[in-house]
Amino acid sequence: MIAYRAILDVPRELVQYVARLLRAERRAVGTRPGTRALTCFYQALLVLVWFRKGEDKTILGAGSGVSRATAYRYVAEAVRVLATQTPTLHDALRRVAADGWSHVILDGKLFDTDRLAETTTSVKGETIDAWYSGKHRDFGANIQAVIRPDGLPIWTSDAMPGHLHDLTCAHHLDVTGALYWAASQLHLPTLAGSGYEGAGQGIHTPYKQPADSRRPHKPRVQDPGASPNSTRCVT
């Protein structure tokens, strides 16, 4: 096995922040000093390499001088620690409103997964793979995200089975309820894609082109989450 040097394109402050969280976790569980293969800093570095590059954990562990099993354990521990720092959706929306943003964007994405054996029953009563997306023709997990107009995600959901549509996931996770609240109480509306049509008050989706091809009379609103050449007409 050959070792080589590489540069990780994340700020050192981020590594130190994750290391502080890991240090607090070790104190909380009573880890004795000197019993871990890596210090908190180098565990944080290992984890951020995995987040940034998706490196195979066997190779990742070898590069840090730990076994494959230890690399898996260190990554799982850090993911759990970072997850506890996640704000609730209501807190994230309050922060966005306090920062003066005019709206948020709701979007869903399918993240690739290995093939899973879990099955479910479709609306037609057929047995289907729960994590298979017919739209994407691939196995994956549906993640819902609420995003600031400048493209920064402020909140992401738990993973949902890939066969579910975006609107179904948003309803199941009560994302729509939180966005209704933000629109009415914080004056913070939401822009969303056509997959969320019928989501309800405060969540604006594109108008469909009328059957007679006439242009809708509603004003067009530029979607900050879209490409510069595309526009979106909202309800």
Coordinates of N, CA and C in Angstrom, one line a residue:
M1 N 0.9 -1.2 0.0 CA 0.0 0.0 0.0 C 0.9 1.2 0.0
I2 N 0.6 2.2 -0.8 CA 1.4 3.4 -1.0 C 0.6 4.6 -0.4
A3 N 1.3 5.3 0.4 CA 0.8 6.6 1.0 C 1.1 7.8 0.2
Y4 N 0.3 8.8 0.2 CA 0.5 10.0 -0.6 C -0.1 11.2 0.2
R5 N 0.4 12.3 0.0 CA -0.1 13.5 0.6 C -1.3 14.1 -0.2
A6 N -2.2 14.7 0.5 CA -3.4 15.3 -0.2 C -3.8 16.5 0.7
I7 N -4.6 17.4 0.0 CA -5.1 18.6 0.7 C -6.6 18.5 0.8
L8 N -7.2 18.8 1.9 CA -8.6 18.8 2.1 C -9.1 20.2 2.1
D9 N -10.0 20.5 1.2 CA -10.5 21.9 1.0 C -11.6 22.3 1.9
V10 N -11.3 22.2 3.2 CA -12.2 22.7 4.2 C -11.4 23.6 5.2
P11 N -12.0 24.6 5.8 CA -11.2 25.4 6.7 C -10.8 24.7 8.0
R12 N -9.6 25.1 8.5 CA -9.1 24.4 9.7 C -10.1 24.7 10.9
E13 N -10.8 25.8 10.8 CA -11.7 26.1 11.9 C -12.8 25.1 12.0
L14 N -13.2 24.5 10.8 CA -14.2 23.5 10.8 C -13.7 22.2 11.5
V15 N -12.5 21.8 11.2 CA -11.9 20.6 11.8 C -11.8 20.8 13.3
Q16 N -11.5 22.0 13.7 CA -11.4 22.3 15.2 C -12.7 22.3 15.8
Y17 N -13.7 22.8 15.1 CA -15.1 22.8 15.7 C -15.6 21.3 15.9
V18 N -15.4 20.5 14.9 CA -15.8 19.1 15.0 C -15.0 18.4 16.1
A19 N -13.7 18.7 16.2 CA -12.9 18.1 17.3 C -13.4 18.5 18.6
R20 N -13.9 19.7 18.8 CA -14.4 20.2 20.1 C -15.7 19.4 20.5
L21 N -16.5 19.1 19.5 CA -17.7 18.3 19.7 C -17.4 16.9 20.1
L22 N -16.4 16.3 19.4 CA -16.0 15.0 19.7 C -15.3 14.9 21.1
R23 N -14.6 15.9 21.5 CA -14.0 16.0 22.8 C -15.1 16.0 23.9
A24 N -16.1 16.8 23.7 CA -17.2 16.8 24.6 C -17.9 15.5 24.7
E25 N -18.0 14.8 23.6 CA -18.7 13.5 23.5 C -17.9 12.5 24.3
R26 N -16.5 12.5 24.1 CA -15.7 11.6 24.9 C -15.8 11.8 26.4
R27 N -15.8 13.0 26.8 CA -16.0 13.3 28.2 C -17.3 12.8 28.7
A28 N -18.4 13.0 27.9 CA -19.7 12.6 28.3 C -19.8 11.1 28.5
V29 N -19.1 10.3 27.7 CA -19.2 8.8 27.8 C -18.1 8.3 28.7
G30 N -17.3 9.1 29.2 CA -16.2 8.6 30.1 C -15.0 8.0 29.5
T31 N -14.7 8.4 28.3 CA -13.5 7.8 27.6 C -12.2 8.2 28.3
R32 N -11.4 7.3 28.7 CA -10.2 7.6 29.4 C -9.1 8.1 28.4
P33 N -8.3 9.1 28.8 CA -7.3 9.7 28.0 C -6.3 8.6 27.5
G34 N -5.9 8.7 26.2 CA -4.9 7.8 25.7 C -5.4 6.5 25.3
T35 N -6.7 6.2 25.3 CA -7.3 4.9 25.0 C -7.8 4.9 23.5
R36 N -7.8 6.0 22.9 CA -8.3 6.0 21.5 C -7.1 6.0 20.5
A37 N -7.3 5.4 19.4 CA -6.2 5.4 18.4 C -5.9 6.7 17.8
L38 N -6.9 7.6 17.7 CA -6.7 8.9 17.1 C -7.2 10.0 18.1
T39 N -6.5 11.1 18.1 CA -7.0 12.3 18.9 C -8.3 12.8 18.3
C40 N -8.9 13.7 19.0 CA -10.2 14.3 18.5 C -9.9 15.0 17.2
F41 N -8.8 15.7 17.1 CA -8.5 16.5 15.9 C -8.4 15.6 14.7
Y42 N -7.7 14.5 14.8 CA -7.4 13.6 13.7 C -8.7 12.7 13.4
Q43 N -9.5 12.5 14.4 CA -10.8 11.8 14.1 C -11.7 12.8 13.3
A44 N -11.7 14.0 13.7 CA -12.5 15.0 13.0 C -12.0 15.1 11.5
L45 N -10.7 15.1 11.3 CA -10.1 15.2 10.0 C -10.5 14.0 9.2
L46 N -10.4 12.8 9.8 CA -10.8 11.6 9.1 C -12.3 11.7 8.6
V47 N -13.1 12.1 9.5 CA -14.6 12.2 9.2 C -14.8 13.2 8.1
L48 N -14.2 14.4 8.2 CA -14.4 15.4 7.1 C -13.9 15.0 5.8
V49 N -12.8 14.2 5.8 CA -12.4 13.6 4.5 C -13.5 12.7 3.9
W50 N -14.1 11.9 4.8 CA -15.1 11.0 4.3 C -16.3 11.8 3.8
F51 N -16.7 12.8 4.6 CA -17.8 13.7 4.1 C -17.5 14.3 2.8
R52 N -16.3 14.8 2.6 CA -16.0 15.6 1.4 C -15.7 14.8 0.2
K53 N -15.1 13.6 0.4 CA -14.7 12.8 -0.7 C -15.4 11.5 -0.8
G54 N -16.1 11.0 0.2 CA -16.8 9.7 0.1 C -15.8 8.6 0.0
E55 N -14.7 8.7 0.7 CA -13.6 7.8 0.5 C -14.0 6.4 1.1
D56 N -13.5 5.3 0.5 CA -13.7 4.0 1.0 C -13.1 3.9 2.4
K57 N -13.9 3.4 3.3 CA -13.5 3.4 4.8 C -12.2 2.6 5.0
T58 N -12.0 1.5 4.2 CA -10.8 0.8 4.4 C -9.6 1.6 4.1
I59 N -9.7 2.3 2.9 CA -8.5 3.1 2.5 C -8.4 4.3 3.5
L60 N -9.6 4.9 3.9 CA -9.6 6.0 4.8 C -8.9 5.7 6.1
G61 N -9.3 4.5 6.6 CA -8.7 4.0 7.9 C -7.2 3.8 7.8
A62 N -6.8 3.2 6.6 CA -5.4 2.9 6.4 C -4.6 4.2 6.4
G63 N -5.1 5.2 5.8 CA -4.4 6.5 5.7 C -4.3 7.2 7.0
S64 N -5.1 6.8 8.0 CA -5.1 7.4 9.3 C -4.4 6.5 10.3
G65 N -4.0 5.3 9.9 CA -3.4 4.3 10.7 C -4.3 3.6 11.7
V66 N -5.6 3.4 11.2 CA -6.6 2.7 12.0 C -7.2 1.6 11.1
S67 N -7.9 0.6 11.8 CA -8.5 -0.5 11.0 C -9.8 0.0 10.3
R68 N -10.3 -0.8 9.4 CA -11.6 -0.5 8.8 C -12.7 -0.4 9.8
A69 N -12.7 -1.3 10.8 CA -13.8 -1.3 11.8 C -13.7 0.0 12.6
T70 N -12.5 0.4 12.9 CA -12.4 1.7 13.7 C -12.8 2.9 12.9
A71 N -12.5 2.9 11.6 CA -12.9 4.0 10.7 C -14.4 4.1 10.7
Y72 N -15.1 2.9 10.5 CA -16.5 2.9 10.5 C -17.1 3.5 11.8
R73 N -16.5 3.0 12.9 CA -17.0 3.4 14.3 C -16.8 4.9 14.5
Y74 N -15.6 5.5 14.0 CA -15.3 6.9 14.2 C -16.3 7.7 13.4
V75 N -16.5 7.3 12.1 CA -17.4 8.1 11.3 C -18.9 8.1 11.9
A76 N -19.3 6.9 12.3 CA -20.7 6.8 12.9 C -20.8 7.7 14.1
E77 N -19.8 7.7 15.0 CA -19.8 8.5 16.2 C -19.9 10.0 15.8
A78 N -19.1 10.4 14.9 CA -19.1 11.8 14.5 C -20.5 12.2 13.8
V79 N -21.0 11.4 13.0 CA -22.3 11.7 12.4 C -23.4 11.8 13.5
R80 N -23.4 11.0 14.5 CA -24.3 11.1 15.6 C -24.1 12.4 16.4
V81 N -22.9 12.7 16.6 CA -22.6 14.0 17.4 C -23.0 15.2 16.6
L82 N -22.7 15.2 15.3 CA -23.1 16.3 14.5 C -24.6 16.5 14.4
A83 N -25.3 15.3 14.3 CA -26.8 15.3 14.2 C -27.4 16.0 15.4
T84 N -26.8 15.9 16.6 CA -27.4 16.6 17.8 C -27.4 18.1 17.7
Q85 N -26.5 18.6 16.8 CA -26.4 20.1 16.6 C -27.4 20.6 15.6
T86 N -28.2 19.8 15.0 CA -29.2 20.2 14.0 C -30.3 21.0 14.6
P87 N -30.6 22.2 14.1 CA -31.7 23.0 14.6 C -33.0 22.4 14.2
T88 N -34.1 22.6 14.9 CA -35.4 22.2 14.4 C -35.8 23.1 13.2
L89 N -36.7 22.7 12.4 CA -37.2 23.4 11.3 C -37.7 24.8 11.7
H90 N -38.5 24.8 12.8 CA -39.1 26.1 13.3 C -38.0 27.1 13.7
D91 N -36.9 26.6 14.4 CA -35.8 27.4 14.8 C -35.1 28.0 13.6
A92 N -34.9 27.1 12.6 CA -34.2 27.5 11.3 C -35.0 28.6 10.6
L93 N -36.3 28.4 10.6 CA -37.1 29.4 9.9 C -37.1 30.8 10.6
R94 N -37.1 30.7 12.0 CA -37.1 31.9 12.8 C -35.8 32.7 12.5
R95 N -34.7 31.9 12.4 CA -33.4 32.6 12.1 C -33.3 33.2 10.7
V96 N -33.9 32.6 9.7 CA -33.9 33.1 8.4 C -34.8 34.4 8.4
A97 N -35.9 34.4 9.0 CA -36.8 35.6 9.1 C -36.0 36.7 9.8
A98 N -35.4 36.4 10.9 CA -34.7 37.4 11.7 C -33.5 38.0 10.9
D99 N -32.9 37.2 10.0 CA -31.8 37.7 9.1 C -32.3 38.6 8.0
G100 N -33.7 38.7 7.8 CA -34.2 39.6 6.8 C -34.4 39.0 5.4
W101 N -34.4 37.6 5.3 CA -34.6 37.0 4.0 C -36.1 37.1 3.7
S102 N -36.4 37.2 2.4 CA -37.8 37.4 1.9 C -38.6 36.1 1.8
H103 N -37.9 35.0 1.6 CA -38.6 33.7 1.4 C -37.6 32.6 1.6
V104 N -38.1 31.4 1.6 CA -37.2 30.2 1.5 C -37.6 29.3 0.4
I105 N -36.8 28.3 0.1 CA -37.1 27.4 -1.1 C -37.2 26.0 -0.5
L106 N -38.2 25.3 -1.0 CA -38.3 23.9 -0.6 C -38.0 23.0 -1.8
D107 N -37.1 22.0 -1.5 CA -36.7 21.1 -2.6 C -36.4 19.7 -2.1
G108 N -36.5 18.7 -2.9 CA -36.2 17.4 -2.5 C -35.2 16.8 -3.5
K109 N -34.4 15.9 -3.0 CA -33.3 15.2 -3.8 C -33.2 13.8 -3.5
L110 N -33.0 13.0 -4.5 CA -32.8 11.5 -4.3 C -31.3 11.3 -4.2
F111 N -30.9 10.7 -3.0 CA -29.5 10.4 -2.8 C -29.3 8.9 -3.1
D112 N -28.3 8.5 -3.9 CA -28.1 7.1 -4.2 C -27.8 6.3 -3.0
T113 N -28.4 5.1 -3.0 CA -28.1 4.1 -1.9 C -27.9 2.8 -2.6
D114 N -27.3 1.8 -1.8 CA -27.2 0.4 -2.3 C -28.6 -0.1 -2.4
R115 N -28.8 -1.2 -3.2 CA -30.1 -1.9 -3.3 C -30.5 -2.4 -1.9
L116 N -31.7 -2.1 -1.5 CA -32.2 -2.6 -0.2 C -33.4 -3.6 -0.4
A117 N -33.5 -4.5 0.5 CA -34.5 -5.6 0.4 C -35.9 -5.2 0.9
E118 N -36.0 -4.0 1.5 CA -37.3 -3.6 2.1 C -38.3 -3.4 1.0
T119 N -39.5 -3.9 1.2 CA -40.6 -3.8 0.3 C -41.7 -3.0 0.9
T120 N -42.6 -2.6 0.1 CA -43.9 -1.9 0.6 C -45.0 -2.2 -0.5
T121 N -46.2 -1.7 -0.2 CA -47.3 -1.9 -1.1 C -47.6 -0.6 -1.8
S122 N -47.7 -0.6 -3.1 CA -47.9 0.6 -3.8 C -49.4 1.0 -3.7
V123 N -49.7 2.2 -4.3 CA -51.1 2.6 -4.3 C -52.0 1.7 -5.1
K124 N -51.4 0.9 -6.0 CA -52.1 0.0 -6.9 C -52.3 -1.4 -6.2
G125 N -51.7 -1.5 -5.0 CA -51.8 -2.7 -4.3 C -50.7 -3.7 -4.6
E126 N -49.7 -3.3 -5.4 CA -48.6 -4.1 -5.8 C -47.4 -4.1 -4.8
T127 N -46.6 -5.1 -4.7 CA -45.4 -5.1 -3.8 C -44.3 -4.5 -4.6
I128 N -43.7 -3.5 -4.1 CA -42.6 -2.8 -4.7 C -41.4 -2.6 -3.8
D129 N -40.2 -2.3 -4.3 CA -39.1 -2.0 -3.5 C -39.3 -0.6 -2.9
A130 N -39.2 -0.5 -1.6 CA -39.5 0.7 -0.9 C -38.5 1.8 -1.3
W131 N -37.3 1.5 -1.5 CA -36.2 2.5 -1.8 C -35.9 2.7 -3.2
Y132 N -36.8 2.2 -4.1 CA -36.6 2.3 -5.6 C -37.4 3.5 -6.1
S133 N -36.8 4.4 -6.8 CA -37.5 5.5 -7.3 C -37.8 5.3 -8.8
G134 N -39.1 5.2 -9.2 CA -39.4 5.0 -10.6 C -39.1 6.2 -11.4
K135 N -39.2 7.4 -10.8 CA -38.8 8.6 -11.6 C -37.4 8.6 -12.0
H136 N -36.5 8.2 -11.0 CA -35.0 8.3 -11.3 C -34.5 6.9 -11.7
R137 N -35.3 5.9 -11.7 CA -34.9 4.5 -12.1 C -33.7 4.1 -11.3
D138 N -33.7 4.3 -10.0 CA -32.5 4.0 -9.2 C -33.0 3.9 -7.8
F139 N -32.1 3.2 -7.0 CA -32.4 3.1 -5.5 C -31.8 4.4 -4.9
G140 N -32.6 4.9 -3.9 CA -32.1 6.1 -3.2 C -33.0 6.5 -2.1
A141 N -32.5 7.5 -1.4 CA -33.2 8.1 -0.2 C -33.7 9.5 -0.6
N142 N -34.9 9.8 -0.3 CA -35.5 11.1 -0.5 C -35.2 12.0 0.7
I143 N -34.4 13.1 0.4 CA -34.1 14.1 1.5 C -34.8 15.4 1.1
Q144 N -35.6 15.9 2.0 CA -36.2 17.2 1.8 C -35.3 18.3 2.4
A145 N -35.2 19.4 1.8 CA -34.3 20.5 2.2 C -35.1 21.9 2.1
V146 N -34.9 22.7 3.2 CA -35.4 24.1 3.1 C -34.1 25.0 3.0
I147 N -34.2 25.9 2.0 CA -33.0 26.5 1.5 C -33.2 28.0 1.5
R148 N -32.1 28.8 1.9 CA -32.2 30.2 1.8 C -32.2 30.7 0.3
P149 N -32.6 31.9 0.0 CA -32.5 32.3 -1.4 C -31.1 32.3 -2.0
D150 N -30.1 32.4 -1.2 CA -28.7 32.4 -1.7 C -28.2 31.0 -1.9
G151 N -29.1 30.0 -1.7 CA -28.7 28.6 -1.9 C -28.2 27.8 -0.7
L152 N -28.1 28.5 0.4 CA -27.6 27.8 1.6 C -28.7 27.0 2.3
P153 N -28.5 25.6 2.4 CA -29.5 24.9 3.1 C -29.6 25.2 4.6
I154 N -30.7 25.5 5.2 CA -30.9 25.8 6.6 C -31.4 24.6 7.4
W155 N -32.0 23.6 6.7 CA -32.5 22.4 7.4 C -32.7 21.3 6.4
T156 N -32.3 20.1 6.8 CA -32.6 18.9 5.9 C -33.3 17.9 6.8
S157 N -34.1 17.1 6.1 CA -34.9 16.1 6.8 C -34.2 14.8 7.0
D158 N -34.8 13.9 7.7 CA -34.4 12.5 7.8 C -34.6 11.8 6.4
A159 N -33.9 10.7 6.2 CA -34.0 10.0 4.9 C -35.4 9.3 4.8
M160 N -36.1 9.4 3.7 CA -37.3 8.8 3.4 C -37.1 7.8 2.3
P161 N -37.9 6.7 2.2 CA -37.8 5.7 1.1 C -37.9 6.4 -0.3
G162 N -37.1 6.0 -1.2 CA -37.1 6.6 -2.5 C -38.3 6.5 -3.3
H163 N -39.2 5.6 -3.1 CA -40.4 5.5 -3.9 C -41.4 6.6 -3.6
L164 N -41.2 7.3 -2.5 CA -42.2 8.4 -2.1 C -41.9 9.6 -2.9
H165 N -43.0 10.3 -3.2 CA -42.9 11.6 -3.9 C -42.5 12.7 -2.9
D166 N -42.0 13.8 -3.5 CA -41.6 14.9 -2.6 C -42.7 15.4 -1.7
L167 N -43.9 15.6 -2.3 CA -45.0 16.2 -1.5 C -45.4 15.2 -0.4
T168 N -45.4 13.9 -0.7 CA -45.7 12.9 0.3 C -44.7 13.0 1.5
C169 N -43.4 13.1 1.1 CA -42.4 13.2 2.2 C -42.6 14.5 3.0
A170 N -42.9 15.6 2.3 CA -43.1 16.8 3.1 C -44.2 16.8 4.0
H171 N -45.3 16.1 3.6 CA -46.5 16.0 4.5 C -46.2 15.0 5.6
H172 N -45.5 13.9 5.3 CA -45.2 12.9 6.4 C -44.3 13.5 7.4
L173 N -43.3 14.3 7.0 CA -42.4 14.9 8.0 C -42.9 16.2 8.6
D174 N -44.1 16.6 8.2 CA -44.7 17.9 8.7 C -43.9 19.1 8.3
V175 N -43.2 19.0 7.2 CA -42.5 20.2 6.6 C -43.6 21.2 6.2
T176 N -44.6 20.8 5.5 CA -45.6 21.7 5.1 C -46.3 22.5 6.2
G177 N -46.5 21.8 7.3 CA -47.1 22.5 8.5 C -46.2 23.6 9.0
A178 N -44.9 23.3 9.1 CA -43.9 24.3 9.5 C -43.9 25.5 8.6
L179 N -44.0 25.2 7.3 CA -43.9 26.3 6.3 C -45.2 27.1 6.3
Y180 N -46.3 26.5 6.5 CA -47.6 27.3 6.7 C -47.4 28.2 7.9
W181 N -46.9 27.7 8.9 CA -46.6 28.6 10.1 C -45.7 29.7 9.8
A182 N -44.6 29.5 9.1 CA -43.7 30.5 8.7 C -44.3 31.6 7.9
A183 N -45.2 31.2 6.9 CA -45.8 32.1 6.1 C -46.8 33.0 6.8
S184 N -47.5 32.4 7.8 CA -48.5 33.2 8.5 C -48.0 34.0 9.7
Q185 N -47.0 33.4 10.4 CA -46.5 34.1 11.6 C -45.2 34.9 11.3
L186 N -44.4 34.5 10.4 CA -43.1 35.2 10.2 C -43.1 35.9 8.9
H187 N -44.2 35.9 8.1 CA -44.3 36.5 6.8 C -43.2 36.0 5.9
L188 N -42.9 34.7 5.9 CA -41.8 34.1 5.2 C -42.4 33.0 4.3
P189 N -42.8 33.4 3.1 CA -43.4 32.4 2.1 C -42.3 31.4 1.6
T190 N -42.8 30.4 0.9 CA -41.9 29.4 0.3 C -42.1 29.3 -1.2
L191 N -41.0 29.1 -1.9 CA -41.1 28.8 -3.3 C -40.7 27.3 -3.4
A192 N -41.5 26.6 -4.3 CA -41.2 25.2 -4.4 C -41.5 24.8 -5.9
G193 N -41.0 23.6 -6.3 CA -41.1 23.1 -7.6 C -42.5 22.5 -7.9
S194 N -42.8 22.1 -9.1 CA -44.1 21.5 -9.5 C -44.4 20.3 -8.7
G195 N -43.4 19.6 -8.2 CA -43.7 18.4 -7.4 C -44.4 18.6 -6.1
Y196 N -44.5 19.9 -5.7 CA -45.3 20.2 -4.5 C -46.6 20.9 -4.8
E197 N -47.1 20.7 -6.0 CA -48.4 21.3 -6.3 C -49.5 20.8 -5.4
G198 N -50.2 21.8 -4.9 CA -51.3 21.4 -3.9 C -50.8 21.4 -2.5
A199 N -49.6 21.9 -2.2 CA -49.1 21.8 -0.9 C -49.9 22.7 0.1
G200 N -50.5 23.8 -0.4 CA -51.3 24.6 0.4 C -50.8 26.0 0.5
Q201 N -51.5 26.8 1.4 CA -51.2 28.2 1.6 C -49.7 28.5 2.0
G202 N -49.2 29.5 1.4 CA -47.8 29.9 1.8 C -46.7 29.2 1.1
I203 N -47.0 28.1 0.3 CA -46.1 27.4 -0.5 C -46.4 27.5 -1.9
H204 N -45.6 28.3 -2.6 CA -46.0 28.8 -4.0 C -45.3 27.9 -5.0
T205 N -46.1 27.3 -6.0 CA -45.5 26.4 -7.0 C -45.8 27.0 -8.4
P206 N -45.1 26.5 -9.4 CA -45.3 27.1 -10.8 C -46.7 26.8 -11.3
Y207 N -47.2 27.8 -12.1 CA -48.4 27.6 -12.8 C -48.1 26.8 -14.0
K208 N -49.1 25.9 -14.3 CA -48.9 25.1 -15.5 C -49.4 25.9 -16.7
Q209 N -48.8 25.7 -17.9 CA -49.2 26.3 -19.1 C -50.7 25.9 -19.4
P210 N -51.6 26.9 -19.7 CA -53.0 26.6 -20.0 C -53.1 25.7 -21.2
A211 N -54.1 24.9 -21.4 CA -54.3 24.0 -22.5 C -54.3 24.8 -23.8
D212 N -54.9 26.0 -23.8 CA -54.9 26.8 -25.1 C -53.7 27.6 -25.3
S213 N -52.6 27.3 -24.5 CA -51.3 27.9 -24.7 C -51.2 29.4 -24.4
R214 N -52.3 30.0 -23.9 CA -52.2 31.4 -23.5 C -51.3 31.5 -22.3
R215 N -50.6 32.6 -22.2 CA -49.7 32.9 -21.1 C -50.6 33.2 -19.8
P216 N -50.3 32.7 -18.6 CA -51.0 33.1 -17.4 C -50.9 34.5 -17.1
H217 N -51.9 35.1 -16.5 CA -51.9 36.5 -16.2 C -51.2 36.8 -14.9
K218 N -50.9 35.8 -14.1 CA -50.2 36.1 -12.9 C -48.7 36.6 -13.2
P219 N -48.2 37.4 -12.3 CA -46.8 37.9 -12.5 C -45.8 36.8 -12.4
R220 N -44.7 36.9 -13.1 CA -43.6 35.9 -13.0 C -42.7 36.4 -11.9
V221 N -42.2 35.4 -11.2 CA -41.2 35.7 -10.1 C -40.0 34.9 -10.4
Q222 N -38.8 35.6 -10.4 CA -37.6 34.9 -10.5 C -37.3 33.9 -9.4
D223 N -37.0 32.7 -9.7 CA -36.7 31.7 -8.6 C -35.2 31.7 -8.3
P224 N -34.8 32.2 -7.1 CA -33.4 32.3 -6.8 C -32.7 30.9 -6.8
G225 N -33.4 29.8 -6.7 CA -32.8 28.5 -6.7 C -32.6 27.9 -8.1
A226 N -33.2 28.7 -9.1 CA -33.1 28.1 -10.5 C -31.9 28.7 -11.2
S227 N -31.7 28.2 -12.5 CA -30.6 28.7 -13.3 C -31.0 30.2 -13.7
P228 N -30.0 31.0 -14.1 CA -30.3 32.4 -14.4 C -31.3 32.5 -15.6
N229 N -31.3 31.5 -16.5 CA -32.1 31.6 -17.7 C -33.6 31.2 -17.5
S230 N -33.9 30.7 -16.3 CA -35.2 30.1 -16.1 C -36.0 31.0 -15.1
T231 N -37.3 31.1 -15.3 CA -38.2 31.8 -14.4 C -39.3 30.9 -14.0
R232 N -39.9 31.3 -12.9 CA -41.0 30.5 -12.3 C -42.2 31.4 -12.1
C233 N -43.4 30.9 -12.4 CA -44.6 31.7 -12.2 C -45.3 31.0 -11.0
V234 N -45.6 31.8 -10.0 CA -46.0 31.2 -8.7 C -47.4 31.7 -8.4
T235 N -48.1 30.8 -7.6 CA -49.4 31.1 -7.1 C -49.4 32.2 -6.1

